[in-house]
mmCIF file of C-alpha atoms in Angstrom:
data_model
loop_
_atom_site.group_PDB
_atom_site.id
_atom_site.type_symbol
_atom_site.label_atom_id
_atom_site.label_comp_id
_atom_site.label_asym_id
_atom_site.label_seq_id
_atom_site.Cartn_x
_atom_site.Cartn_y
_atom_site.Cartn_z
ATOM 1 C CA UNK D 1 -27.784 77.385 -132.484
ATOM 2 C CA UNK D 2 -25.014 74.822 -132.779
ATOM 3 C CA UNK D 3 -25.229 71.823 -130.473
ATOM 4 C CA UNK D 4 -22.071 71.196 -128.432
ATOM 5 C CA UNK D 5 -20.216 68.105 -129.656
ATOM 6 C CA UNK D 6 -20.195 66.448 -126.243
ATOM 7 C CA UNK D 7 -23.960 66.800 -125.936
ATOM 8 C CA UNK D 8 -24.564 65.583 -129.461
ATOM 9 C CA UNK D 9 -22.403 62.507 -128.953
ATOM 10 C CA UNK D 10 -24.299 61.648 -125.799
ATOM 11 C CA UNK D 11 -27.598 61.350 -127.678
ATOM 12 C CA UNK D 12 -28.391 57.912 -129.155
ATOM 13 C CA UNK D 13 -28.494 57.679 -132.945
ATOM 14 C CA UNK D 14 -31.060 55.692 -134.906
ATOM 15 C CA UNK D 15 -28.280 53.936 -136.768
ATOM 16 C CA UNK D 16 -24.537 54.076 -137.226
ATOM 17 C CA UNK D 17 -21.589 52.479 -138.968
ATOM 18 C CA UNK D 18 -23.049 48.951 -138.909
ATOM 19 C CA UNK D 19 -26.545 49.911 -139.986
ATOM 20 C CA UNK D 20 -29.856 48.924 -138.416
ATOM 21 C CA UNK D 21 -29.824 46.192 -135.785
ATOM 22 C CA UNK D 22 -31.292 42.805 -136.708
ATOM 23 C CA UNK D 23 -30.228 40.954 -133.545
ATOM 24 C CA UNK D 24 -32.751 38.612 -131.949
ATOM 25 C CA UNK D 25 -32.201 40.123 -128.520
ATOM 26 C CA UNK D 26 -32.009 43.842 -127.813
ATOM 27 C CA UNK D 27 -30.363 45.433 -124.792
ATOM 28 C CA UNK D 28 -31.015 48.579 -122.786
ATOM 29 C CA UNK D 29 -27.953 50.496 -123.872
ATOM 30 C CA UNK D 30 -28.972 53.182 -126.417
ATOM 31 C CA UNK D 31 -27.706 52.531 -129.939
ATOM 32 C CA UNK D 32 -24.637 54.494 -131.023
ATOM 33 C CA UNK D 33 -24.955 56.826 -128.030
ATOM 34 C CA UNK D 34 -21.202 56.998 -127.451
ATOM 35 C CA UNK D 35 -19.602 56.256 -130.788
ATOM 36 C CA UNK D 36 -20.692 56.099 -134.422
ATOM 37 C CA UNK D 37 -18.721 52.850 -134.770
ATOM 38 C CA UNK D 38 -20.124 51.066 -131.695
ATOM 39 C CA UNK D 39 -23.814 50.169 -131.472
ATOM 40 C CA UNK D 40 -23.343 49.466 -127.759
ATOM 41 C CA UNK D 41 -20.068 50.981 -126.681
ATOM 42 C CA UNK D 42 -19.987 49.977 -123.023
ATOM 43 C CA UNK D 43 -21.370 46.484 -123.568
ATOM 44 C CA UNK D 44 -18.766 45.959 -126.256
ATOM 45 C CA UNK D 45 -15.647 47.132 -124.425
ATOM 46 C CA UNK D 46 -16.707 45.426 -121.180
ATOM 47 C CA UNK D 47 -16.440 42.118 -123.047
ATOM 48 C CA UNK D 48 -12.672 42.547 -122.851
ATOM 49 C CA UNK D 49 -12.817 41.196 -119.287
ATOM 50 C CA UNK D 50 -13.503 37.698 -120.660
ATOM 51 C CA UNK D 51 -10.476 37.899 -122.930
ATOM 52 C CA UNK D 52 -8.240 39.242 -120.174
ATOM 53 C CA UNK D 53 -9.322 36.574 -117.682
ATOM 54 C CA UNK D 54 -8.719 33.841 -120.246
ATOM 55 C CA UNK D 55 -5.288 35.157 -121.201
ATOM 56 C CA UNK D 56 -4.300 35.651 -117.568
ATOM 57 C CA UNK D 57 -5.235 32.060 -116.750
ATOM 58 C CA UNK D 58 -3.353 30.647 -119.734
ATOM 59 C CA UNK D 59 -0.248 32.535 -118.678
ATOM 60 C CA UNK D 60 0.046 30.022 -115.830
ATOM 61 C CA UNK D 61 1.825 26.791 -116.679
ATOM 62 C CA UNK D 62 -0.551 24.677 -114.589
ATOM 63 C CA UNK D 63 -3.517 25.843 -116.649
ATOM 64 C CA UNK D 64 -1.776 25.138 -119.940
ATOM 65 C CA UNK D 65 -0.726 21.643 -118.848
ATOM 66 C CA UNK D 66 -4.305 20.620 -118.009
ATOM 67 C CA UNK D 67 -6.047 20.158 -121.353
ATOM 68 C CA UNK D 68 -9.545 20.593 -119.920
ATOM 69 C CA UNK D 69 -8.629 23.838 -118.134
ATOM 70 C CA UNK D 70 -6.777 25.160 -121.176
ATOM 71 C CA UNK D 71 -9.794 24.496 -123.396
ATOM 72 C CA UNK D 72 -12.133 26.200 -120.913
ATOM 73 C CA UNK D 73 -10.144 29.423 -120.827
ATOM 74 C CA UNK D 74 -9.499 29.336 -124.565
ATOM 75 C CA UNK D 75 -13.242 29.131 -125.157
ATOM 76 C CA UNK D 76 -13.749 31.988 -122.679
ATOM 77 C CA UNK D 77 -11.445 34.117 -124.830
ATOM 78 C CA UNK D 78 -13.601 33.205 -127.823
ATOM 79 C CA UNK D 79 -16.715 34.288 -125.937
ATOM 80 C CA UNK D 80 -15.081 37.634 -125.192
ATOM 81 C CA UNK D 81 -14.191 38.391 -128.795
ATOM 82 C CA UNK D 82 -17.611 37.256 -130.019
ATOM 83 C CA UNK D 83 -19.409 39.317 -127.390
ATOM 84 C CA UNK D 84 -17.401 42.434 -128.233
ATOM 85 C CA UNK D 85 -18.145 42.067 -131.934
ATOM 86 C CA UNK D 86 -21.839 41.407 -131.338
ATOM 87 C CA UNK D 87 -22.394 44.417 -129.100
ATOM 88 C CA UNK D 88 -20.361 46.626 -131.391
ATOM 89 C CA UNK D 89 -22.597 45.728 -134.351
ATOM 90 C CA UNK D 90 -25.883 44.384 -132.919
ATOM 91 C CA UNK D 91 -26.190 42.194 -136.002
ATOM 92 C CA UNK D 92 -27.577 38.650 -135.930
ATOM 93 C CA UNK D 93 -24.630 37.067 -137.729
ATOM 94 C CA UNK D 94 -22.325 38.374 -135.030
ATOM 95 C CA UNK D 95 -24.814 37.577 -132.281
ATOM 96 C CA UNK D 96 -24.146 33.938 -133.118
ATOM 97 C CA UNK D 97 -20.442 34.538 -132.475
ATOM 98 C CA UNK D 98 -21.391 35.568 -128.945
ATOM 99 C CA UNK D 99 -23.997 32.967 -128.045
ATOM 100 C CA UNK D 100 -22.764 29.804 -129.755
ATOM 101 C CA UNK D 101 -19.310 30.072 -128.108
ATOM 102 C CA UNK D 102 -21.151 30.323 -124.784
ATOM 103 C CA UNK D 103 -22.655 26.900 -125.440
ATOM 104 C CA UNK D 104 -19.222 25.546 -126.313
ATOM 105 C CA UNK D 105 -17.798 27.135 -123.180
ATOM 106 C CA UNK D 106 -20.256 25.610 -120.748
ATOM 107 C CA UNK D 107 -19.884 22.215 -122.417
ATOM 108 C CA UNK D 108 -16.129 22.525 -121.892
ATOM 109 C CA UNK D 109 -16.795 23.156 -118.213
ATOM 110 C CA UNK D 110 -18.940 20.037 -118.102
ATOM 111 C CA UNK D 111 -16.258 18.068 -119.921
ATOM 112 C CA UNK D 112 -13.789 18.958 -117.155
ATOM 113 C CA UNK D 113 -16.079 17.235 -114.638
ATOM 114 C CA UNK D 114 -16.266 13.866 -116.367
ATOM 115 C CA UNK D 115 -14.527 12.137 -113.459
ATOM 116 C CA UNK D 116 -17.484 12.999 -111.215
ATOM 117 C CA UNK D 117 -19.923 10.959 -113.320
ATOM 118 C CA UNK D 118 -17.569 8.097 -114.237
ATOM 119 C CA UNK D 119 -18.919 5.807 -111.476
ATOM 120 C CA UNK D 120 -22.331 6.066 -113.146
ATOM 121 C CA UNK D 121 -21.597 6.725 -116.828
ATOM 122 C CA UNK D 122 -18.648 5.646 -118.944
ATOM 123 C CA UNK D 123 -16.251 8.315 -120.134
ATOM 124 C CA UNK D 124 -17.230 7.648 -123.733
ATOM 125 C CA UNK D 125 -20.929 7.799 -122.895
ATOM 126 C CA UNK D 126 -20.580 11.064 -121.002
ATOM 127 C CA UNK D 127 -18.658 12.678 -123.832
ATOM 128 C CA UNK D 128 -21.283 11.524 -126.288
ATOM 129 C CA UNK D 129 -24.007 13.087 -124.118
ATOM 130 C CA UNK D 130 -22.142 16.399 -124.021
ATOM 131 C CA UNK D 131 -21.572 16.398 -127.769
ATOM 132 C CA UNK D 132 -25.226 15.542 -128.393
ATOM 133 C CA UNK D 133 -26.351 18.328 -126.039
ATOM 134 C CA UNK D 134 -24.102 20.836 -127.786
ATOM 135 C CA UNK D 135 -25.247 19.809 -131.262
ATOM 136 C CA UNK D 136 -28.919 19.767 -130.257
ATOM 137 C CA UNK D 137 -28.722 23.201 -128.629
ATOM 138 C CA UNK D 138 -26.821 24.713 -131.546
ATOM 139 C CA UNK D 139 -28.932 23.213 -134.325
ATOM 140 C CA UNK D 140 -32.234 23.971 -132.587
ATOM 141 C CA UNK D 141 -31.249 27.579 -132.046
ATOM 142 C CA UNK D 142 -30.024 28.023 -135.608
ATOM 143 C CA UNK D 143 -33.144 26.443 -137.106
ATOM 144 C CA UNK D 144 -35.703 28.277 -134.967
ATOM 145 C CA UNK D 145 -33.780 31.542 -134.509
ATOM 146 C CA UNK D 146 -35.566 32.149 -131.210
ATOM 147 C CA UNK D 147 -33.507 33.788 -128.475
ATOM 148 C CA UNK D 148 -35.468 32.054 -125.710
ATOM 149 C CA UNK D 149 -34.358 28.681 -127.112
ATOM 150 C CA UNK D 150 -30.734 29.661 -126.599
ATOM 151 C CA UNK D 151 -31.475 30.907 -123.079
ATOM 152 C CA UNK D 152 -33.253 27.665 -122.169
ATOM 153 C CA UNK D 153 -30.481 25.447 -123.538
ATOM 154 C CA UNK D 154 -27.710 27.471 -121.919
ATOM 155 C CA UNK D 155 -29.528 27.607 -118.583
ATOM 156 C CA UNK D 156 -30.030 23.830 -118.520
ATOM 157 C CA UNK D 157 -26.341 23.264 -119.195
ATOM 158 C CA UNK D 158 -25.384 25.737 -116.447
ATOM 159 C CA UNK D 159 -27.696 23.990 -113.984
ATOM 160 C CA UNK D 160 -26.148 20.653 -114.907
ATOM 161 C CA UNK D 161 -22.663 22.089 -114.401
ATOM 162 C CA UNK D 162 -23.670 23.558 -111.048
ATOM 163 C CA UNK D 163 -25.258 20.297 -109.901
ATOM 164 C CA UNK D 164 -22.051 18.388 -110.608
ATOM 165 C CA UNK D 165 -19.992 20.951 -108.715
ATOM 166 C CA UNK D 166 -22.177 20.447 -105.637
ATOM 167 C CA UNK D 167 -20.606 17.011 -105.210
ATOM 168 C CA UNK D 168 -17.306 18.609 -104.167
ATOM 169 C CA UNK D 169 -16.386 18.279 -100.518
ATOM 170 C CA UNK D 170 -15.230 21.235 -98.434
ATOM 171 C CA UNK D 171 -13.025 18.847 -96.469
ATOM 172 C CA UNK D 172 -11.009 17.565 -99.417
ATOM 173 C CA UNK D 173 -11.410 20.436 -101.901
ATOM 174 C CA UNK D 174 -11.778 23.662 -99.881
ATOM 175 C CA UNK D 175 -10.443 25.957 -102.634
ATOM 176 C CA UNK D 176 -12.740 24.468 -105.249
ATOM 177 C CA UNK D 177 -15.744 24.726 -102.938
ATOM 178 C CA UNK D 178 -14.969 28.379 -102.158
ATOM 179 C CA UNK D 179 -14.667 29.176 -105.865
ATOM 180 C CA UNK D 180 -17.890 27.307 -106.578
ATOM 181 C CA UNK D 181 -19.840 29.209 -103.929
ATOM 182 C CA UNK D 182 -18.429 32.552 -105.086
ATOM 183 C CA UNK D 183 -19.317 31.724 -108.692
ATOM 184 C CA UNK D 184 -22.859 30.700 -107.783
ATOM 185 C CA UNK D 185 -23.336 33.937 -105.820
ATOM 186 C CA UNK D 186 -22.049 35.977 -108.773
ATOM 187 C CA UNK D 187 -24.247 34.116 -111.254
ATOM 188 C CA UNK D 188 -27.381 34.506 -109.137
ATOM 189 C CA UNK D 189 -26.686 38.198 -108.536
ATOM 190 C CA UNK D 190 -26.105 38.817 -112.231
ATOM 191 C CA UNK D 191 -29.281 36.934 -113.137
ATOM 192 C CA UNK D 192 -31.363 38.987 -110.686
ATOM 193 C CA UNK D 193 -29.966 42.278 -111.977
ATOM 194 C CA UNK D 194 -30.401 41.093 -115.556
ATOM 195 C CA UNK D 195 -34.103 40.415 -114.956
ATOM 196 C CA UNK D 196 -34.560 43.767 -113.195
ATOM 197 C CA UNK D 197 -32.884 45.508 -116.116
ATOM 198 C CA UNK D 198 -35.092 43.713 -118.646
ATOM 199 C CA UNK D 199 -38.282 44.489 -116.734
ATOM 200 C CA UNK D 200 -37.559 48.163 -116.038
ATOM 201 C CA UNK D 201 -35.527 49.143 -119.079
ATOM 202 C CA UNK D 202 -38.471 50.775 -120.834
ATOM 203 C CA UNK D 203 -40.049 52.045 -117.611
ATOM 204 C CA UNK D 204 -36.966 53.962 -116.439
ATOM 205 C CA UNK D 205 -34.958 54.663 -119.606
ATOM 206 C CA UNK D 206 -33.080 57.549 -117.996
ATOM 207 C CA UNK D 207 -31.853 55.219 -115.248
ATOM 208 C CA UNK D 208 -30.973 52.179 -117.342
ATOM 209 C CA UNK D 209 -28.843 54.020 -119.887
ATOM 210 C CA UNK D 210 -25.342 53.305 -121.101
ATOM 211 C CA UNK D 211 -24.013 56.206 -119.023
ATOM 212 C CA UNK D 212 -25.204 54.691 -115.721
ATOM 213 C CA UNK D 213 -21.725 54.414 -114.242
ATOM 214 C CA UNK D 214 -19.030 54.669 -116.855
ATOM 215 C CA UNK D 215 -19.608 57.711 -119.053
ATOM 216 C CA UNK D 216 -17.099 60.515 -118.445
ATOM 217 C CA UNK D 217 -19.734 63.060 -119.547
ATOM 218 C CA UNK D 218 -22.430 62.139 -117.035
ATOM 219 C CA UNK D 219 -22.653 61.769 -113.292
ATOM 220 C CA UNK D 220 -23.606 58.290 -112.008
ATOM 221 C CA UNK D 221 -27.357 58.033 -111.552
ATOM 222 C CA UNK D 222 -28.972 56.788 -108.418
ATOM 223 C CA UNK D 223 -32.263 54.983 -107.972
ATOM 224 C CA UNK D 224 -33.687 54.561 -104.519
ATOM 225 C CA UNK D 225 -30.354 55.609 -103.038
ATOM 226 C CA UNK D 226 -28.448 52.864 -104.878
ATOM 227 C CA UNK D 227 -25.842 53.404 -107.560
ATOM 228 C CA UNK D 228 -26.939 51.295 -110.502
ATOM 229 C CA UNK D 229 -24.597 49.112 -112.495
ATOM 230 C CA UNK D 230 -25.771 47.208 -115.600
ATOM 231 C CA UNK D 231 -26.168 43.499 -114.943
ATOM 232 C CA UNK D 232 -23.462 42.407 -117.358
ATOM 233 C CA UNK D 233 -20.820 44.097 -115.152
ATOM 234 C CA UNK D 234 -21.544 41.906 -112.113
ATOM 235 C CA UNK D 235 -18.666 39.542 -112.700
ATOM 236 C CA UNK D 236 -17.757 37.615 -115.837
ATOM 237 C CA UNK D 237 -19.299 34.450 -117.180
ATOM 238 C CA UNK D 238 -17.302 32.785 -114.461
ATOM 239 C CA UNK D 239 -18.711 29.286 -114.643
ATOM 240 C CA UNK D 240 -15.081 28.128 -114.970
ATOM 241 C CA UNK D 241 -14.865 28.666 -111.215
ATOM 242 C CA UNK D 242 -17.344 25.837 -110.874
#
């Protein structure tokens, strides 16, 4: 008997337009389950949020006039395009276009905080440290091709960025402090859900599928009474708020 098209399209394919995946890190979303041209359809199109946030910010004159802020949101746009391409293909060469811009992005965020460390480190010295950290992280990751190396380097840079933001005072910078706290809450929540997804992806494949919340052909699944949303949808890489 013929299989209905909708049902056939909902089943993951072994491969698709881009061929077999050779990415260092694999995600829970089934390969080519939605489209023959997208290895991970939902992960790919959700990356548009980074591009939209960056463009929205740059539409404001104040953001464009501040070089540091403009560079941060420009790099966020780059992360969005790289992430979309990586998840659409799940190929290593495009994985680099997702992860390396993330290193650039967080270093841009750190660059914007150079005034915080100026009483302790010269501006030139601080910039040299950031450039060295970026080059070390990038070269080490490229040479070893180990995903955990990227995660470790990126995490250390995020922790450094967060530590600097903790010097802000709620009395003199209430808006910045509110944005910092909201960003930290979003980052922690996303990290927790990310780890849960990684740990239980293979254990509950029917729960952690690409159709969890967004597929028009499936009803949202529930686990323990909770509607599940993949970790990557819990906010954007909003370290710029720090």
